[in-house]
PDB file of N, CA and C in Angstrom:
ATOM      1  N   MET A   1       0.849  -1.171   0.000  1.00  0.00           N
ATOM      2  CA  MET A   1       0.000   0.000   0.000  1.00  0.00           C
ATOM      3  C   MET A   1       0.894   1.233   0.000  1.00  0.00           C
ATOM      4  N   GLY A   2       0.580   2.208  -0.846  1.00  0.00           N
ATOM      5  CA  GLY A   2       1.374   3.424  -0.924  1.00  0.00           C
ATOM      6  C   GLY A   2       1.175   4.320   0.286  1.00  0.00           C
ATOM      7  N   THR A   3       2.118   5.199   0.482  1.00  0.00           N
ATOM      8  CA  THR A   3       2.020   6.116   1.614  1.00  0.00           C
ATOM      9  C   THR A   3       1.879   7.555   1.140  1.00  0.00           C
ATOM     10  N   HIS A   4       1.582   7.751  -0.123  1.00  0.00           N
ATOM     11  CA  HIS A   4       1.436   9.100  -0.663  1.00  0.00           C
ATOM     12  C   HIS A   4       0.089   9.678  -0.265  1.00  0.00           C
ATOM     13  N   LEU A   5       0.063  10.974  -0.065  1.00  0.00           N
ATOM     14  CA  LEU A   5      -1.168  11.674   0.231  1.00  0.00           C
ATOM     15  C   LEU A   5      -1.468  12.600  -0.943  1.00  0.00           C
ATOM     16  N   TYR A   6      -2.659  12.497  -1.471  1.00  0.00           N
ATOM     17  CA  TYR A   6      -3.075  13.340  -2.578  1.00  0.00           C
ATOM     18  C   TYR A   6      -4.298  14.117  -2.128  1.00  0.00           C
ATOM     19  N   GLN A   7      -4.282  15.439  -2.335  1.00  0.00           N
ATOM     20  CA  GLN A   7      -5.469  16.229  -2.061  1.00  0.00           C
ATOM     21  C   GLN A   7      -5.403  17.536  -2.830  1.00  0.00           C
ATOM     22  N   ILE A   8      -6.584  18.038  -3.190  1.00  0.00           N
ATOM     23  CA  ILE A   8      -6.671  19.313  -3.897  1.00  0.00           C
ATOM     24  C   ILE A   8      -8.018  19.945  -3.605  1.00  0.00           C
ATOM     25  N   TYR A   9      -8.028  21.271  -3.583  1.00  0.00           N
ATOM     26  CA  TYR A   9      -9.242  22.052  -3.405  1.00  0.00           C
ATOM     27  C   TYR A   9      -9.301  23.039  -4.560  1.00  0.00           C
ATOM     28  N   ILE A  10     -10.402  23.026  -5.320  1.00  0.00           N
ATOM     29  CA  ILE A  10     -10.555  23.917  -6.462  1.00  0.00           C
ATOM     30  C   ILE A  10     -11.912  24.609  -6.389  1.00  0.00           C
ATOM     31  N   GLU A  11     -12.009  25.752  -7.061  1.00  0.00           N
ATOM     32  CA  GLU A  11     -13.232  26.541  -7.051  1.00  0.00           C
ATOM     33  C   GLU A  11     -13.598  26.990  -8.452  1.00  0.00           C
ATOM     34  N   ARG A  12     -14.882  27.282  -8.600  1.00  0.00           N
ATOM     35  CA  ARG A  12     -15.381  27.881  -9.835  1.00  0.00           C
ATOM     36  C   ARG A  12     -16.294  29.026  -9.413  1.00  0.00           C
ATOM     37  N   ILE A  13     -15.856  30.242  -9.708  1.00  0.00           N
ATOM     38  CA  ILE A  13     -16.590  31.430  -9.294  1.00  0.00           C
ATOM     39  C   ILE A  13     -16.895  32.281 -10.519  1.00  0.00           C
ATOM     40  N   ASP A  14     -18.177  32.611 -10.683  1.00  0.00           N
ATOM     41  CA  ASP A  14     -18.631  33.480 -11.771  1.00  0.00           C
ATOM     42  C   ASP A  14     -19.739  34.364 -11.210  1.00  0.00           C
ATOM     43  N   PRO A  15     -19.405  35.596 -10.784  1.00  0.00           N
ATOM     44  CA  PRO A  15     -20.407  36.473 -10.182  1.00  0.00           C
ATOM     45  C   PRO A  15     -21.590  36.774 -11.107  1.00  0.00           C
ATOM     46  N   GLN A  16     -21.357  36.828 -12.409  1.00  0.00           N
ATOM     47  CA  GLN A  16     -22.442  37.131 -13.344  1.00  0.00           C
ATOM     48  C   GLN A  16     -23.499  36.032 -13.375  1.00  0.00           C
ATOM     49  N   GLN A  17     -23.102  34.801 -13.066  1.00  0.00           N
ATOM     50  CA  GLN A  17     -24.047  33.685 -13.011  1.00  0.00           C
ATOM     51  C   GLN A  17     -24.418  33.325 -11.579  1.00  0.00           C
ATOM     52  N   ASN A  18     -23.980  34.145 -10.606  1.00  0.00           N
ATOM     53  CA  ASN A  18     -24.190  33.864  -9.185  1.00  0.00           C
ATOM     54  C   ASN A  18     -23.678  32.468  -8.834  1.00  0.00           C
ATOM     55  N   MET A  19     -22.514  32.129  -9.389  1.00  0.00           N
ATOM     56  CA  MET A  19     -21.920  30.808  -9.177  1.00  0.00           C
ATOM     57  C   MET A  19     -20.700  30.929  -8.276  1.00  0.00           C
ATOM     58  N   ALA A  20     -20.677  30.136  -7.223  1.00  0.00           N
ATOM     59  CA  ALA A  20     -19.533  30.076  -6.316  1.00  0.00           C
ATOM     60  C   ALA A  20     -19.484  28.650  -5.783  1.00  0.00           C
ATOM     61  N   ARG A  21     -18.781  27.775  -6.488  1.00  0.00           N
ATOM     62  CA  ARG A  21     -18.753  26.355  -6.152  1.00  0.00           C
ATOM     63  C   ARG A  21     -17.335  25.915  -5.790  1.00  0.00           C
ATOM     64  N   TYR A  22     -17.286  24.857  -5.005  1.00  0.00           N
ATOM     65  CA  TYR A  22     -15.994  24.257  -4.665  1.00  0.00           C
ATOM     66  C   TYR A  22     -16.049  22.763  -4.935  1.00  0.00           C
ATOM     67  N   TYR A  23     -14.865  22.180  -5.057  1.00  0.00           N
ATOM     68  CA  TYR A  23     -14.740  20.743  -5.258  1.00  0.00           C
ATOM     69  C   TYR A  23     -13.418  20.338  -4.628  1.00  0.00           C
ATOM     70  N   SER A  24     -13.439  19.347  -3.768  1.00  0.00           N
ATOM     71  CA  SER A  24     -12.185  18.881  -3.184  1.00  0.00           C
ATOM     72  C   SER A  24     -12.070  17.370  -3.360  1.00  0.00           C
ATOM     73  N   LEU A  25     -10.851  16.936  -3.530  1.00  0.00           N
ATOM     74  CA  LEU A  25     -10.516  15.520  -3.696  1.00  0.00           C
ATOM     75  C   LEU A  25      -9.388  15.182  -2.737  1.00  0.00           C
ATOM     76  N   ALA A  26      -9.461  14.017  -2.123  1.00  0.00           N
ATOM     77  CA  ALA A  26      -8.380  13.565  -1.241  1.00  0.00           C
ATOM     78  C   ALA A  26      -8.322  12.043  -1.262  1.00  0.00           C
ATOM     79  N   ILE A  27      -7.126  11.518  -1.264  1.00  0.00           N
ATOM     80  CA  ILE A  27      -6.918  10.072  -1.122  1.00  0.00           C
ATOM     81  C   ILE A  27      -6.309   9.855   0.250  1.00  0.00           C
ATOM     82  N   ALA A  28      -6.953   8.977   1.031  1.00  0.00           N
ATOM     83  CA  ALA A  28      -6.494   8.724   2.402  1.00  0.00           C
ATOM     84  C   ALA A  28      -6.679   7.249   2.731  1.00  0.00           C
ATOM     85  N   PRO A  29      -5.861   6.727   3.640  1.00  0.00           N
ATOM     86  CA  PRO A  29      -6.023   5.327   4.043  1.00  0.00           C
ATOM     87  C   PRO A  29      -7.265   5.150   4.918  1.00  0.00           C
ATOM     88  N   THR A  30      -7.845   3.957   4.862  1.00  0.00           N
ATOM     89  CA  THR A  30      -8.957   3.621   5.751  1.00  0.00           C
ATOM     90  C   THR A  30      -8.409   2.881   6.960  1.00  0.00           C
ATOM     91  N   LEU A  31      -9.259   2.638   7.922  1.00  0.00           N
ATOM     92  CA  LEU A  31      -8.839   1.891   9.113  1.00  0.00           C
ATOM     93  C   LEU A  31      -8.524   0.434   8.802  1.00  0.00           C
ATOM     94  N   PHE A  32      -9.002  -0.045   7.650  1.00  0.00           N
ATOM     95  CA  PHE A  32      -8.840  -1.451   7.297  1.00  0.00           C
ATOM     96  C   PHE A  32      -7.713  -1.695   6.294  1.00  0.00           C
ATOM     97  N   GLY A  33      -6.902  -0.674   6.019  1.00  0.00           N
ATOM     98  CA  GLY A  33      -5.748  -0.851   5.147  1.00  0.00           C
ATOM     99  C   GLY A  33      -6.005  -0.576   3.679  1.00  0.00           C
ATOM    100  N   ASP A  34      -7.248  -0.294   3.309  1.00  0.00           N
ATOM    101  CA  ASP A  34      -7.543   0.084   1.930  1.00  0.00           C
ATOM    102  C   ASP A  34      -7.328   1.583   1.773  1.00  0.00           C
ATOM    103  N   LEU A  35      -7.614   2.090   0.585  1.00  0.00           N
ATOM    104  CA  LEU A  35      -7.543   3.525   0.338  1.00  0.00           C
ATOM    105  C   LEU A  35      -8.936   4.038   0.008  1.00  0.00           C
ATOM    106  N   SER A  36      -9.190   5.278   0.395  1.00  0.00           N
ATOM    107  CA  SER A  36     -10.451   5.909   0.044  1.00  0.00           C
ATOM    108  C   SER A  36     -10.173   7.181  -0.733  1.00  0.00           C
ATOM    109  N   LEU A  37     -10.993   7.410  -1.743  1.00  0.00           N
ATOM    110  CA  LEU A  37     -10.997   8.676  -2.462  1.00  0.00           C
ATOM    111  C   LEU A  37     -12.227   9.411  -1.958  1.00  0.00           C
ATOM    112  N   ILE A  38     -12.008  10.541  -1.338  1.00  0.00           N
ATOM    113  CA  ILE A  38     -13.096  11.314  -0.750  1.00  0.00           C
ATOM    114  C   ILE A  38     -13.289  12.555  -1.600  1.00  0.00           C
ATOM    115  N   ARG A  39     -14.501  12.724  -2.116  1.00  0.00           N
ATOM    116  CA  ARG A  39     -14.799  13.927  -2.879  1.00  0.00           C
ATOM    117  C   ARG A  39     -15.908  14.700  -2.201  1.00  0.00           C
ATOM    118  N   CYS A  40     -15.713  16.000  -2.106  1.00  0.00           N
ATOM    119  CA  CYS A  40     -16.695  16.898  -1.510  1.00  0.00           C
ATOM    120  C   CYS A  40     -16.948  18.027  -2.496  1.00  0.00           C
ATOM    121  N   TRP A  41     -18.208  18.456  -2.589  1.00  0.00           N
ATOM    122  CA  TRP A  41     -18.536  19.528  -3.510  1.00  0.00           C
ATOM    123  C   TRP A  41     -19.787  20.246  -3.041  1.00  0.00           C
ATOM    124  N   GLY A  42     -19.934  21.470  -3.554  1.00  0.00           N
ATOM    125  CA  GLY A  42     -21.118  22.250  -3.234  1.00  0.00           C
ATOM    126  C   GLY A  42     -20.864  23.726  -3.416  1.00  0.00           C
ATOM    127  N   ARG A  43     -21.810  24.521  -2.940  1.00  0.00           N
ATOM    128  CA  ARG A  43     -21.680  25.971  -2.987  1.00  0.00           C
ATOM    129  C   ARG A  43     -20.730  26.403  -1.871  1.00  0.00           C
ATOM    130  N   ILE A  44     -19.839  27.337  -2.175  1.00  0.00           N
ATOM    131  CA  ILE A  44     -18.887  27.831  -1.192  1.00  0.00           C
ATOM    132  C   ILE A  44     -19.656  28.383   0.001  1.00  0.00           C
ATOM    133  N   GLY A  45     -19.247  27.978   1.188  1.00  0.00           N
ATOM    134  CA  GLY A  45     -19.892  28.419   2.412  1.00  0.00           C
ATOM    135  C   GLY A  45     -20.937  27.445   2.938  1.00  0.00           C
ATOM    136  N   THR A  46     -21.175  26.351   2.203  1.00  0.00           N
ATOM    137  CA  THR A  46     -22.131  25.341   2.659  1.00  0.00           C
ATOM    138  C   THR A  46     -21.391  24.041   2.942  1.00  0.00           C
ATOM    139  N   GLY A  47     -22.084  23.111   3.583  1.00  0.00           N
ATOM    140  CA  GLY A  47     -21.503  21.801   3.869  1.00  0.00           C
ATOM    141  C   GLY A  47     -21.366  20.949   2.623  1.00  0.00           C
ATOM    142  N   GLY A  48     -22.214  21.181   1.645  1.00  0.00           N
ATOM    143  CA  GLY A  48     -22.138  20.443   0.397  1.00  0.00           C
ATOM    144  C   GLY A  48     -22.429  18.960   0.549  1.00  0.00           C
ATOM    145  N   GLN A  49     -21.919  18.190  -0.380  1.00  0.00           N
ATOM    146  CA  GLN A  49     -22.111  16.749  -0.414  1.00  0.00           C
ATOM    147  C   GLN A  49     -20.762  16.051  -0.378  1.00  0.00           C
ATOM    148  N   THR A  50     -20.787  14.802   0.049  1.00  0.00           N
ATOM    149  CA  THR A  50     -19.561  14.006   0.112  1.00  0.00           C
ATOM    150  C   THR A  50     -19.840  12.623  -0.446  1.00  0.00           C
ATOM    151  N   ARG A  51     -18.858  12.098  -1.160  1.00  0.00           N
ATOM    152  CA  ARG A  51     -18.930  10.724  -1.652  1.00  0.00           C
ATOM    153  C   ARG A  51     -17.572  10.079  -1.428  1.00  0.00           C
ATOM    154  N   VAL A  52     -17.592   8.824  -0.991  1.00  0.00           N
ATOM    155  CA  VAL A  52     -16.359   8.090  -0.703  1.00  0.00           C
ATOM    156  C   VAL A  52     -16.300   6.861  -1.592  1.00  0.00           C
ATOM    157  N   HIS A  53     -15.162   6.675  -2.255  1.00  0.00           N
ATOM    158  CA  HIS A  53     -14.903   5.497  -3.074  1.00  0.00           C
ATOM    159  C   HIS A  53     -13.788   4.700  -2.401  1.00  0.00           C
ATOM    160  N   LEU A  54     -13.921   3.390  -2.317  1.00  0.00           N
ATOM    161  CA  LEU A  54     -12.908   2.541  -1.698  1.00  0.00           C
ATOM    162  C   LEU A  54     -12.114   1.787  -2.754  1.00  0.00           C
ATOM    163  N   PHE A  55     -10.804   1.651  -2.506  1.00  0.00           N
ATOM    164  CA  PHE A  55      -9.912   0.984  -3.444  1.00  0.00           C
ATOM    165  C   PHE A  55      -8.929   0.101  -2.697  1.00  0.00           C
ATOM    166  N   ALA A  56      -8.552  -0.996  -3.308  1.00  0.00           N
ATOM    167  CA  ALA A  56      -7.520  -1.863  -2.750  1.00  0.00           C
ATOM    168  C   ALA A  56      -6.137  -1.415  -3.230  1.00  0.00           C
ATOM    169  N   ARG A  57      -6.096  -0.749  -4.402  1.00  0.00           N
ATOM    170  CA  ARG A  57      -4.804  -0.352  -4.993  1.00  0.00           C
ATOM    171  C   ARG A  57      -4.717   1.165  -5.143  1.00  0.00           C
ATOM    172  N   GLU A  58      -3.567   1.709  -4.812  1.00  0.00           N
ATOM    173  CA  GLU A  58      -3.338   3.150  -4.936  1.00  0.00           C
ATOM    174  C   GLU A  58      -3.477   3.606  -6.386  1.00  0.00           C
ATOM    175  N   GLU A  59      -3.035   2.797  -7.327  1.00  0.00           N
ATOM    176  CA  GLU A  59      -3.108   3.161  -8.737  1.00  0.00           C
ATOM    177  C   GLU A  59      -4.543   3.416  -9.175  1.00  0.00           C
ATOM    178  N   ASP A  60      -5.478   2.587  -8.697  1.00  0.00           N
ATOM    179  CA  ASP A  60      -6.879   2.752  -9.077  1.00  0.00           C
ATOM    180  C   ASP A  60      -7.461   4.033  -8.474  1.00  0.00           C
ATOM    181  N   ALA A  61      -7.127   4.316  -7.233  1.00  0.00           N
ATOM    182  CA  ALA A  61      -7.605   5.538  -6.582  1.00  0.00           C
ATOM    183  C   ALA A  61      -7.036   6.767  -7.291  1.00  0.00           C
ATOM    184  N   LEU A  62      -5.762   6.724  -7.629  1.00  0.00           N
ATOM    185  CA  LEU A  62      -5.120   7.848  -8.297  1.00  0.00           C
ATOM    186  C   LEU A  62      -5.689   8.055  -9.701  1.00  0.00           C
ATOM    187  N   ARG A  63      -5.999   6.978 -10.388  1.00  0.00           N
ATOM    188  CA  ARG A  63      -6.585   7.075 -11.737  1.00  0.00           C
ATOM    189  C   ARG A  63      -7.911   7.852 -11.681  1.00  0.00           C
ATOM    190  N   LEU A  64      -8.794   7.515 -10.727  1.00  0.00           N
ATOM    191  CA  LEU A  64     -10.062   8.230 -10.591  1.00  0.00           C
ATOM    192  C   LEU A  64      -9.828   9.670 -10.143  1.00  0.00           C
ATOM    193  N   PHE A  65      -8.905   9.885  -9.220  1.00  0.00           N
ATOM    194  CA  PHE A  65      -8.553  11.228  -8.763  1.00  0.00           C
ATOM    195  C   PHE A  65      -8.186  12.112  -9.960  1.00  0.00           C
ATOM    196  N   LEU A  66      -7.305  11.638 -10.810  1.00  0.00           N
ATOM    197  CA  LEU A  66      -6.842  12.425 -11.959  1.00  0.00           C
ATOM    198  C   LEU A  66      -7.941  12.626 -12.995  1.00  0.00           C
ATOM    199  N   ARG A  67      -8.777  11.612 -13.186  1.00  0.00           N
ATOM    200  CA  ARG A  67      -9.873  11.735 -14.147  1.00  0.00           C
ATOM    201  C   ARG A  67     -10.884  12.788 -13.679  1.00  0.00           C
ATOM    202  N   LEU A  68     -11.250  12.762 -12.395  1.00  0.00           N
ATOM    203  CA  LEU A  68     -12.182  13.748 -11.862  1.00  0.00           C
ATOM    204  C   LEU A  68     -11.580  15.152 -11.893  1.00  0.00           C
ATOM    205  N   LEU A  69     -10.311  15.269 -11.558  1.00  0.00           N
ATOM    206  CA  LEU A  69      -9.646  16.570 -11.588  1.00  0.00           C
ATOM    207  C   LEU A  69      -9.633  17.144 -13.008  1.00  0.00           C
ATOM    208  N   ALA A  70      -9.315  16.331 -13.987  1.00  0.00           N
ATOM    209  CA  ALA A  70      -9.300  16.792 -15.375  1.00  0.00           C
ATOM    210  C   ALA A  70     -10.685  17.251 -15.813  1.00  0.00           C
ATOM    211  N   SER A  71     -11.702  16.516 -15.422  1.00  0.00           N
ATOM    212  CA  SER A  71     -13.074  16.889 -15.761  1.00  0.00           C
ATOM    213  C   SER A  71     -13.444  18.242 -15.164  1.00  0.00           C
ATOM    214  N   LYS A  72     -13.104  18.461 -13.910  1.00  0.00           N
ATOM    215  CA  LYS A  72     -13.423  19.727 -13.249  1.00  0.00           C
ATOM    216  C   LYS A  72     -12.620  20.875 -13.845  1.00  0.00           C
ATOM    217  N   ARG A  73     -11.374  20.624 -14.197  1.00  0.00           N
ATOM    218  CA  ARG A  73     -10.555  21.673 -14.825  1.00  0.00           C
ATOM    219  C   ARG A  73     -11.158  22.094 -16.170  1.00  0.00           C
ATOM    220  N   ARG A  74     -11.668  21.127 -16.949  1.00  0.00           N
ATOM    221  CA  ARG A  74     -12.314  21.453 -18.225  1.00  0.00           C
ATOM    222  C   ARG A  74     -13.561  22.307 -18.008  1.00  0.00           C
ATOM    223  N   ARG A  75     -14.217  22.139 -16.865  1.00  0.00           N
ATOM    224  CA  ARG A  75     -15.431  22.906 -16.559  1.00  0.00           C
ATOM    225  C   ARG A  75     -15.127  24.272 -15.940  1.00  0.00           C
ATOM    226  N   GLY A  76     -13.851  24.594 -15.754  1.00  0.00           N
ATOM    227  CA  GLY A  76     -13.491  25.924 -15.280  1.00  0.00           C
ATOM    228  C   GLY A  76     -13.088  26.019 -13.827  1.00  0.00           C
ATOM    229  N   TYR A  77     -12.985  24.909 -13.118  1.00  0.00           N
ATOM    230  CA  TYR A  77     -12.540  24.936 -11.723  1.00  0.00           C
ATOM    231  C   TYR A  77     -11.043  25.202 -11.682  1.00  0.00           C
ATOM    232  N   ARG A  78     -10.627  26.053 -10.732  1.00  0.00           N
ATOM    233  CA  ARG A  78      -9.220  26.411 -10.582  1.00  0.00           C
ATOM    234  C   ARG A  78      -8.870  26.473  -9.102  1.00  0.00           C
ATOM    235  N   PRO A  79      -7.578  26.300  -8.758  1.00  0.00           N
ATOM    236  CA  PRO A  79      -7.170  26.477  -7.358  1.00  0.00           C
ATOM    237  C   PRO A  79      -7.434  27.914  -6.911  1.00  0.00           C
ATOM    238  N   ARG A  80      -7.771  28.081  -5.652  1.00  0.00           N
ATOM    239  CA  ARG A  80      -8.014  29.411  -5.108  1.00  0.00           C
ATOM    240  C   ARG A  80      -6.684  30.152  -5.040  1.00  0.00           C
ATOM    241  N   PRO A  81      -6.648  31.420  -5.484  1.00  0.00           N
ATOM    242  CA  PRO A  81      -5.395  32.186  -5.392  1.00  0.00           C
ATOM    243  C   PRO A  81      -4.920  32.280  -3.949  1.00  0.00           C
ATOM    244  N   PRO A  82      -3.596  32.253  -3.708  1.00  0.00           N
ATOM    245  CA  PRO A  82      -3.049  32.251  -2.348  1.00  0.00           C
ATOM    246  C   PRO A  82      -3.500  33.428  -1.488  1.00  0.00           C
ATOM    247  N   HIS A  83      -3.676  34.612  -2.068  1.00  0.00           N
ATOM    248  CA  HIS A  83      -4.026  35.782  -1.265  1.00  0.00           C
ATOM    249  C   HIS A  83      -5.459  35.746  -0.730  1.00  0.00           C
ATOM    250  N   THR A  84      -6.288  34.810  -1.183  1.00  0.00           N
ATOM    251  CA  THR A  84      -7.675  34.735  -0.705  1.00  0.00           C
ATOM    252  C   THR A  84      -7.885  33.584   0.276  1.00  0.00           C
ATOM    253  N   ARG A  85      -6.844  32.858   0.596  1.00  0.00           N
ATOM    254  CA  ARG A  85      -6.982  31.721   1.512  1.00  0.00           C
ATOM    255  C   ARG A  85      -7.173  32.208   2.940  1.00  0.00           C
ATOM    256  N   ALA A  86      -8.060  31.518   3.647  1.00  0.00           N
ATOM    257  CA  ALA A  86      -8.276  31.833   5.062  1.00  0.00           C
ATOM    258  C   ALA A  86      -7.091  31.340   5.884  1.00  0.00           C
ATOM    259  N   HIS A  87      -6.762  32.036   6.938  1.00  0.00           N
ATOM    260  CA  HIS A  87      -5.632  31.627   7.791  1.00  0.00           C
ATOM    261  C   HIS A  87      -6.093  30.864   8.973  1.00  0.00           C
TER     262      HIS A  87
END
């Protein structure tokens, strides 16, 4: 089992469409030795929704992580600029 940690937080903000959405992805180990891909999404400032995918192999979890990230990037999601991050 790999020991790498993968996570990203991206946003899509368009004031003209009243759009302020976030999407986060993280790969983390489970208590049982498998890996989980945890995705959270919703309107910025809300709890949003969460979905967890379980994997036996890091390669499979990473493959889905990269596929979802590419899809969101095509839809206009970008990392939040450093100067707007909460401390």
